[in-house]
Amino acid sequence: MHAQIIWKRPRKWIAPLAIFGVIIFYGYSIKTSHSAGVIPVFNQTLGYEPAAVSSGELSLLTYNVAGLPEIISAAESPRAASMKVISERINSFDIVNVQEDFYYHRELYNGGNMHRYRTRQKQAIPFGDGLNILSKYPVLESQRVEWTDCHGADCYAAKGFLFTRIEIARGMTVDVYNLHATASDIEPAVKAREKNLLQLKQFIEQHSGNRALLVMGDFNAHYAAGWDDLARFYQPLELQDAWVLLQNNGTVPNVINEFVATDKLRLTDSCESIDKIYFRNSSSIEFTPRSYKVENRQFQNGQGQALSDHCAVSLNLAWRKRQLSENLNTDLP
């Protein structure tokens, strides 16, 4: 039985023209100040060489860092100071996907962060996507793709997804995707978000084939929302949701009539989040999820305020190299 879909009305108090003016103003100030002088660490840095190992464990994090200018940010904590704290606290994770890394990029990259490999920022709003990946392991290649469809205020930035190929051990690579889908649950936004995920699915099929995958980011979508059909995205790609496996007994939530999402800052490990982590095994790499956590305490300031308007979500993911014999069909006729 299908749930009745009830579209939410847009908030009338938002003045799109005023927001656009603020974004343009801050966009130019970013280009001339905050982005200037940032030299991201990328390939062949510090002489780091991937270890020749056949198994290991990855600590992963996805975090929407609320990097819009403070005057229009939904986060309550001071943005520049918060970004410096975030810069240091993400050091304990091996691979970090951030979204909304716009105006405070300098604070994020130069505020104490020690990741050896970090993607170069695309110009900030209205030309940037706010997406970056920070990694302990070498980033061998990367590509940014802008959504072909958007709605409302999301069209003021070049939102989309970021593809990287990361070498987690000598000769062992994983394709890592970072995304920020269209927000809002009004009908035009939902349709744009559906097209976003279809676009990403097609790109993964074309560029990642049957490779091992990590897909992490702000999906702005719920399984429980009747208007978000996430199965059309993850099932054809054979992706597995770490939260579903570890916190929901392997069961995808049912659609809820008149679904209302939990406040993003009140999430617990048992709540479905719009910030998701998917993974996929391959013929050469097998993943085993160990622990999933909503990092609400890790990312607070000294006054107990959240450092963003989202909670960061983490996953410890064990991996092992599959032997050739495991992939051969040895059944006799």
Short mmCIF file of C-alpha atoms in Angstrom, two decimals:
data_model
loop_
_atom_site.label_atom_id
_atom_site.label_comp_id
_atom_site.label_asym_id
_atom_site.label_seq_id
_atom_site.Cartn_x
_atom_site.Cartn_y
_atom_site.Cartn_z
CA MET A 1 0.00 0.00 0.00
CA HIS A 2 1.46 3.31 -1.07
CA ALA A 3 1.52 6.31 1.21
CA GLN A 4 -0.24 9.46 0.15
CA ILE A 5 2.32 12.07 -0.79
CA ILE A 6 1.67 15.46 0.76
CA TRP A 7 3.89 18.21 -0.60
CA LYS A 8 5.15 20.80 1.82
CA ARG A 9 4.58 24.46 1.08
CA PRO A 10 7.66 26.63 0.68
CA ARG A 11 8.38 29.13 3.43
CA LYS A 12 7.27 32.58 2.26
CA TRP A 13 9.57 34.47 4.63
CA ILE A 14 12.62 33.64 2.51
CA ALA A 15 13.48 36.49 0.16
CA PRO A 16 15.34 34.82 -2.72
CA LEU A 17 16.49 38.05 -4.29
CA ALA A 18 18.03 39.31 -1.05
CA ILE A 19 19.75 35.98 -0.46
CA PHE A 20 21.13 36.02 -3.98
CA GLY A 21 22.56 39.51 -3.42
CA VAL A 22 24.28 38.40 -0.22
CA ILE A 23 25.68 35.31 -1.93
CA ILE A 24 27.08 37.32 -4.82
CA PHE A 25 28.71 39.78 -2.40
CA TYR A 26 30.30 37.05 -0.31
CA GLY A 27 31.20 35.05 -3.39
CA TYR A 28 33.44 37.83 -4.63
CA SER A 29 34.93 38.39 -1.17
CA ILE A 30 35.79 34.68 -0.99
CA LYS A 31 37.59 34.81 -4.30
CA THR A 32 39.68 37.79 -3.23
CA SER A 33 40.33 36.91 0.41
CA HIS A 34 39.36 33.58 1.96
CA SER A 35 40.42 31.43 -0.96
CA ALA A 36 43.61 33.37 -1.49
CA GLY A 37 46.75 31.78 -0.13
CA VAL A 38 45.21 28.38 0.51
CA ILE A 39 47.56 25.71 -0.82
CA PRO A 40 45.76 22.38 -0.44
CA VAL A 41 47.88 19.30 0.08
CA PHE A 42 47.36 16.89 -2.80
CA ASN A 43 49.44 14.18 -4.47
CA GLN A 44 52.97 13.02 -3.63
CA THR A 45 53.15 14.95 -0.36
CA LEU A 46 55.44 14.26 2.61
CA GLY A 47 56.83 11.17 0.89
CA TYR A 48 53.85 9.08 1.98
CA GLU A 49 53.61 5.64 0.37
CA PRO A 50 50.63 3.31 0.78
CA ALA A 51 51.44 0.21 2.78
CA ALA A 52 51.64 -3.18 1.08
CA VAL A 53 48.91 -4.81 3.17
CA SER A 54 45.95 -7.05 2.34
CA SER A 55 43.54 -5.83 5.03
CA GLY A 56 42.83 -2.84 7.21
CA GLU A 57 40.18 -0.54 8.60
CA LEU A 58 38.98 2.84 7.38
CA SER A 59 37.50 5.52 9.60
CA LEU A 60 35.08 7.54 7.49
CA LEU A 61 33.20 10.78 8.10
CA THR A 62 30.62 12.76 6.15
CA TYR A 63 29.83 16.25 7.40
CA ASN A 64 27.84 19.20 6.09
CA VAL A 65 29.92 21.95 7.71
CA ALA A 66 27.47 24.86 7.14
CA GLY A 67 30.04 27.02 5.40
CA LEU A 68 27.67 29.66 4.06
CA PRO A 69 28.42 33.24 5.21
CA GLU A 70 27.40 33.70 8.84
CA ILE A 71 24.71 36.23 7.97
CA ILE A 72 22.71 33.58 6.10
CA SER A 73 23.97 30.40 7.76
CA ALA A 74 21.48 28.13 9.55
CA ALA A 75 24.14 27.19 12.12
CA GLU A 76 23.98 28.91 15.52
CA SER A 77 27.68 28.82 16.43
CA PRO A 78 30.16 31.43 15.06
CA ARG A 79 31.20 30.19 11.66
CA ALA A 80 34.90 31.09 11.37
CA ALA A 81 35.72 29.87 14.87
CA SER A 82 33.63 26.72 14.39
CA MET A 83 35.37 25.88 11.14
CA LYS A 84 38.77 26.05 12.84
CA VAL A 85 37.57 23.58 15.46
CA ILE A 86 36.18 21.31 12.74
CA SER A 87 39.55 21.54 10.95
CA GLU A 88 41.30 19.91 13.89
CA ARG A 89 38.64 17.43 14.97
CA ILE A 90 38.32 15.74 11.60
CA ASN A 91 42.01 14.77 11.82
CA SER A 92 41.09 11.52 13.56
CA PHE A 93 39.26 10.23 10.48
CA ASP A 94 40.98 8.66 7.47
CA ILE A 95 38.64 9.91 4.74
CA VAL A 96 36.37 12.91 5.25
CA ASN A 97 33.68 14.15 2.87
CA VAL A 98 32.55 17.72 3.57
CA GLN A 99 29.66 19.64 2.06
CA GLU A 100 28.96 23.39 2.11
CA ASP A 101 32.66 24.21 2.31
CA PHE A 102 32.17 27.70 0.87
CA TYR A 103 33.13 30.90 2.66
CA TYR A 104 35.34 29.45 5.43
CA HIS A 105 37.53 27.19 3.30
CA ARG A 106 40.73 28.80 4.58
CA GLU A 107 39.73 28.09 8.18
CA LEU A 108 38.86 24.49 7.32
CA TYR A 109 42.10 23.69 5.51
CA ASN A 110 44.50 25.90 7.49
CA GLY A 111 42.91 25.73 10.94
CA GLY A 112 44.95 22.77 12.13
CA ASN A 113 44.01 20.10 9.63
CA MET A 114 46.70 17.50 8.97
CA HIS A 115 45.27 15.32 6.19
CA ARG A 116 47.97 14.64 3.63
CA TYR A 117 45.66 14.70 0.63
CA ARG A 118 42.95 17.28 0.09
CA THR A 119 41.02 18.18 -3.05
CA ARG A 120 41.49 21.66 -4.42
CA GLN A 121 38.55 23.94 -3.76
CA LYS A 122 36.39 24.97 -6.64
CA GLN A 123 35.67 28.72 -6.60
CA ALA A 124 33.15 29.57 -3.94
CA ILE A 125 29.49 30.55 -4.32
CA PRO A 126 27.94 31.16 -6.74
CA PHE A 127 30.45 29.18 -8.82
CA GLY A 128 31.55 26.47 -6.38
CA ASP A 129 29.95 23.24 -5.21
CA GLY A 130 31.04 23.32 -1.55
CA LEU A 131 32.39 19.76 -1.84
CA ASN A 132 35.82 18.59 -0.75
CA ILE A 133 37.49 15.35 0.33
CA LEU A 134 40.30 15.17 2.88
CA SER A 135 42.21 11.89 3.01
CA LYS A 136 45.01 10.14 4.84
CA TYR A 137 45.52 8.08 1.69
CA PRO A 138 46.67 9.27 -1.75
CA VAL A 139 44.03 10.79 -4.02
CA LEU A 140 45.02 9.57 -7.48
CA GLU A 141 42.42 11.46 -9.48
CA SER A 142 39.34 13.61 -9.03
CA GLN A 143 36.49 15.07 -11.05
CA ARG A 144 33.69 17.49 -10.18
CA VAL A 145 30.28 17.25 -11.86
CA GLU A 146 27.52 19.84 -11.53
CA TRP A 147 23.89 18.75 -11.31
CA THR A 148 21.92 19.24 -14.49
CA ASP A 149 18.81 20.01 -12.41
CA CYS A 150 18.29 22.23 -9.38
CA HIS A 151 15.57 24.23 -7.64
CA GLY A 152 15.31 27.50 -5.76
CA ALA A 153 18.21 28.70 -3.64
CA ASP A 154 20.21 25.58 -4.54
CA CYS A 155 20.64 27.03 -8.02
CA TYR A 156 22.74 29.84 -6.52
CA ALA A 157 25.66 27.41 -6.15
CA ALA A 158 27.09 24.84 -8.55
CA LYS A 159 26.03 21.90 -6.40
CA GLY A 160 26.70 18.39 -7.65
CA PHE A 161 29.09 15.57 -6.79
CA LEU A 162 32.82 15.02 -6.48
CA PHE A 163 34.48 11.80 -7.66
CA THR A 164 37.89 10.66 -6.37
CA ARG A 165 39.93 7.50 -6.66
CA ILE A 166 41.85 6.80 -3.45
CA GLU A 167 44.64 4.27 -2.88
CA ILE A 168 44.01 2.69 0.53
CA ALA A 169 46.93 0.23 0.20
CA ARG A 170 49.56 -0.45 -2.42
CA GLY A 171 47.72 -1.37 -5.59
CA MET A 172 44.30 -1.26 -3.84
CA THR A 173 42.01 1.60 -4.86
CA VAL A 174 38.48 2.64 -3.96
CA ASP A 175 36.23 5.09 -5.79
CA VAL A 176 34.90 7.67 -3.35
CA TYR A 177 31.95 9.96 -4.15
CA ASN A 178 30.88 13.06 -2.25
CA LEU A 179 27.49 14.63 -3.01
CA HIS A 180 25.09 17.33 -1.95
CA ALA A 181 21.64 16.79 -3.44
CA THR A 182 18.93 19.39 -3.89
CA ALA A 183 17.26 20.35 -0.60
CA SER A 184 13.59 20.88 0.37
CA ASP A 185 10.55 18.61 0.15
CA ILE A 186 8.36 20.70 -2.11
CA GLU A 187 7.48 19.04 -5.41
CA PRO A 188 9.91 20.87 -7.77
CA ALA A 189 12.82 20.25 -5.38
CA VAL A 190 11.95 16.56 -4.98
CA LYS A 191 11.87 16.15 -8.75
CA ALA A 192 15.25 17.88 -9.08
CA ARG A 193 16.72 15.65 -6.33
CA GLU A 194 15.41 12.53 -8.09
CA LYS A 195 17.21 13.65 -11.24
CA ASN A 196 20.35 14.42 -9.19
CA LEU A 197 20.57 10.83 -7.96
CA LEU A 198 19.80 9.43 -11.40
CA GLN A 199 22.63 11.54 -12.83
CA LEU A 200 25.01 10.26 -10.16
CA LYS A 201 23.91 6.66 -10.71
CA GLN A 202 24.61 6.92 -14.44
CA PHE A 203 28.04 8.45 -13.80
CA ILE A 204 28.97 5.67 -11.37
CA GLU A 205 27.84 3.03 -13.87
CA GLN A 206 29.97 4.62 -16.59
CA HIS A 207 33.10 5.49 -14.59
CA SER A 208 33.26 3.03 -11.69
CA GLY A 209 31.96 -0.13 -13.32
CA ASN A 210 32.17 -2.94 -10.77
CA ARG A 211 34.78 -1.22 -8.61
CA ALA A 212 34.66 -0.93 -4.82
CA LEU A 213 32.70 2.17 -3.82
CA LEU A 214 32.15 4.62 -0.99
CA VAL A 215 29.30 7.07 -1.55
CA MET A 216 28.95 9.59 1.27
CA GLY A 217 27.24 12.94 1.57
CA ASP A 218 24.14 15.02 2.15
CA PHE A 219 21.36 13.26 0.24
CA ASN A 220 18.58 15.50 1.61
CA ALA A 221 16.40 12.38 1.35
CA HIS A 222 14.82 9.77 3.62
CA TYR A 223 13.66 6.20 3.06
CA ALA A 224 10.63 7.01 5.21
CA ALA A 225 9.54 9.88 2.96
CA GLY A 226 7.13 8.69 0.28
CA TRP A 227 8.40 11.27 -2.17
CA ASP A 228 12.03 10.04 -1.95
CA ASP A 229 12.49 6.76 -3.80
CA LEU A 230 16.08 6.06 -2.80
CA ALA A 231 15.85 2.44 -3.95
CA ARG A 232 16.04 3.63 -7.56
CA PHE A 233 19.50 4.93 -6.75
CA TYR A 234 21.16 2.38 -4.48
CA GLN A 235 19.65 -0.94 -5.61
CA PRO A 236 20.90 -0.96 -9.23
CA LEU A 237 24.37 -0.05 -7.96
CA GLU A 238 24.28 -2.79 -5.28
CA LEU A 239 25.13 -0.24 -2.60
CA GLN A 240 24.70 -1.04 1.08
CA ASP A 241 23.70 1.56 3.66
CA ALA A 242 25.90 1.34 6.76
CA TRP A 243 23.19 2.76 9.04
CA VAL A 244 20.61 0.25 7.79
CA LEU A 245 22.98 -2.65 8.44
CA LEU A 246 24.33 -1.62 11.81
CA GLN A 247 21.53 0.39 13.44
CA ASN A 248 18.30 -0.77 11.80
CA ASN A 249 18.77 -4.56 11.80
CA GLY A 250 19.42 -4.60 8.06
CA THR A 251 15.91 -3.36 7.31
CA VAL A 252 15.21 -0.30 5.17
CA PRO A 253 12.60 1.89 6.94
CA ASN A 254 9.03 1.75 5.68
CA VAL A 255 7.37 4.79 4.16
CA ILE A 256 5.54 6.81 6.80
CA ASN A 257 2.33 8.69 6.00
CA GLU A 258 2.78 12.44 6.41
CA PHE A 259 6.44 11.90 7.25
CA VAL A 260 8.17 14.62 9.29
CA ALA A 261 11.95 14.43 9.63
CA THR A 262 13.72 14.53 12.98
CA ASP A 263 15.54 17.79 13.60
CA LYS A 264 19.04 17.37 12.18
CA LEU A 265 20.73 18.26 15.48
CA ARG A 266 18.56 15.88 17.51
CA LEU A 267 19.57 12.76 15.66
CA THR A 268 20.72 9.66 17.50
CA ASP A 269 22.38 6.54 16.13
CA SER A 270 18.95 4.92 15.77
CA CYS A 271 17.51 7.75 13.63
CA GLU A 272 17.70 7.84 9.86
CA SER A 273 19.79 10.79 8.70
CA ILE A 274 19.86 12.61 5.37
CA ASP A 275 23.66 12.35 5.70
CA LYS A 276 24.34 8.82 4.48
CA ILE A 277 27.26 6.45 3.96
CA TYR A 278 26.93 3.71 1.34
CA PHE A 279 29.56 1.14 0.37
CA ARG A 280 29.95 -1.58 -2.25
CA ASN A 281 32.25 -4.58 -2.42
CA SER A 282 34.11 -5.58 -5.56
CA SER A 283 35.84 -8.69 -6.88
CA SER A 284 39.08 -7.48 -5.25
CA ILE A 285 37.91 -5.74 -2.04
CA GLU A 286 35.41 -6.86 0.60
CA PHE A 287 34.10 -4.39 3.18
CA THR A 288 32.71 -5.18 6.63
CA PRO A 289 31.05 -2.31 8.54
CA ARG A 290 32.12 -2.25 12.19
CA SER A 291 30.52 0.77 13.87
CA TYR A 292 28.27 3.66 12.87
CA LYS A 293 27.93 6.83 14.94
CA VAL A 294 26.21 10.20 14.86
CA GLU A 295 29.06 12.40 16.09
CA ASN A 296 26.98 14.99 17.93
CA ARG A 297 29.33 15.37 20.94
CA GLN A 298 32.59 15.27 19.02
CA PHE A 299 31.59 18.36 17.05
CA GLN A 300 30.48 20.85 19.71
CA ASN A 301 32.22 24.00 20.91
CA GLY A 302 33.05 24.88 24.51
CA GLN A 303 29.57 26.32 25.02
CA GLY A 304 27.90 23.09 23.95
CA GLN A 305 26.78 24.49 20.59
CA ALA A 306 26.90 22.30 17.51
CA LEU A 307 29.65 23.34 15.10
CA SER A 308 27.25 23.05 12.15
CA ASP A 309 23.52 22.73 11.50
CA HIS A 310 24.10 19.03 10.72
CA CYS A 311 25.54 16.24 12.84
CA ALA A 312 28.60 14.55 11.40
CA VAL A 313 28.16 10.84 10.68
CA SER A 314 31.03 8.35 11.00
CA LEU A 315 31.67 4.74 10.03
CA ASN A 316 34.49 2.33 10.83
CA LEU A 317 34.76 0.04 7.83
CA ALA A 318 37.04 -3.00 7.76
CA TRP A 319 38.35 -4.14 4.39
CA ARG A 320 40.28 -7.08 3.06
CA LYS A 321 41.75 -8.04 -0.28
CA ARG A 322 39.94 -10.92 -1.89
CA GLN A 323 42.10 -13.73 -3.22
CA LEU A 324 41.82 -14.70 -6.86
CA SER A 325 40.57 -18.15 -5.86
CA GLU A 326 37.51 -16.56 -4.20
CA ASN A 327 36.42 -15.09 -7.52
CA LEU A 328 36.79 -18.18 -9.65
CA ASN A 329 33.90 -20.53 -10.27
CA THR A 330 35.32 -23.92 -9.35
CA ASP A 331 32.08 -25.85 -9.74
CA LEU A 332 32.51 -28.89 -11.96
CA PRO A 333 29.89 -29.74 -14.60
#
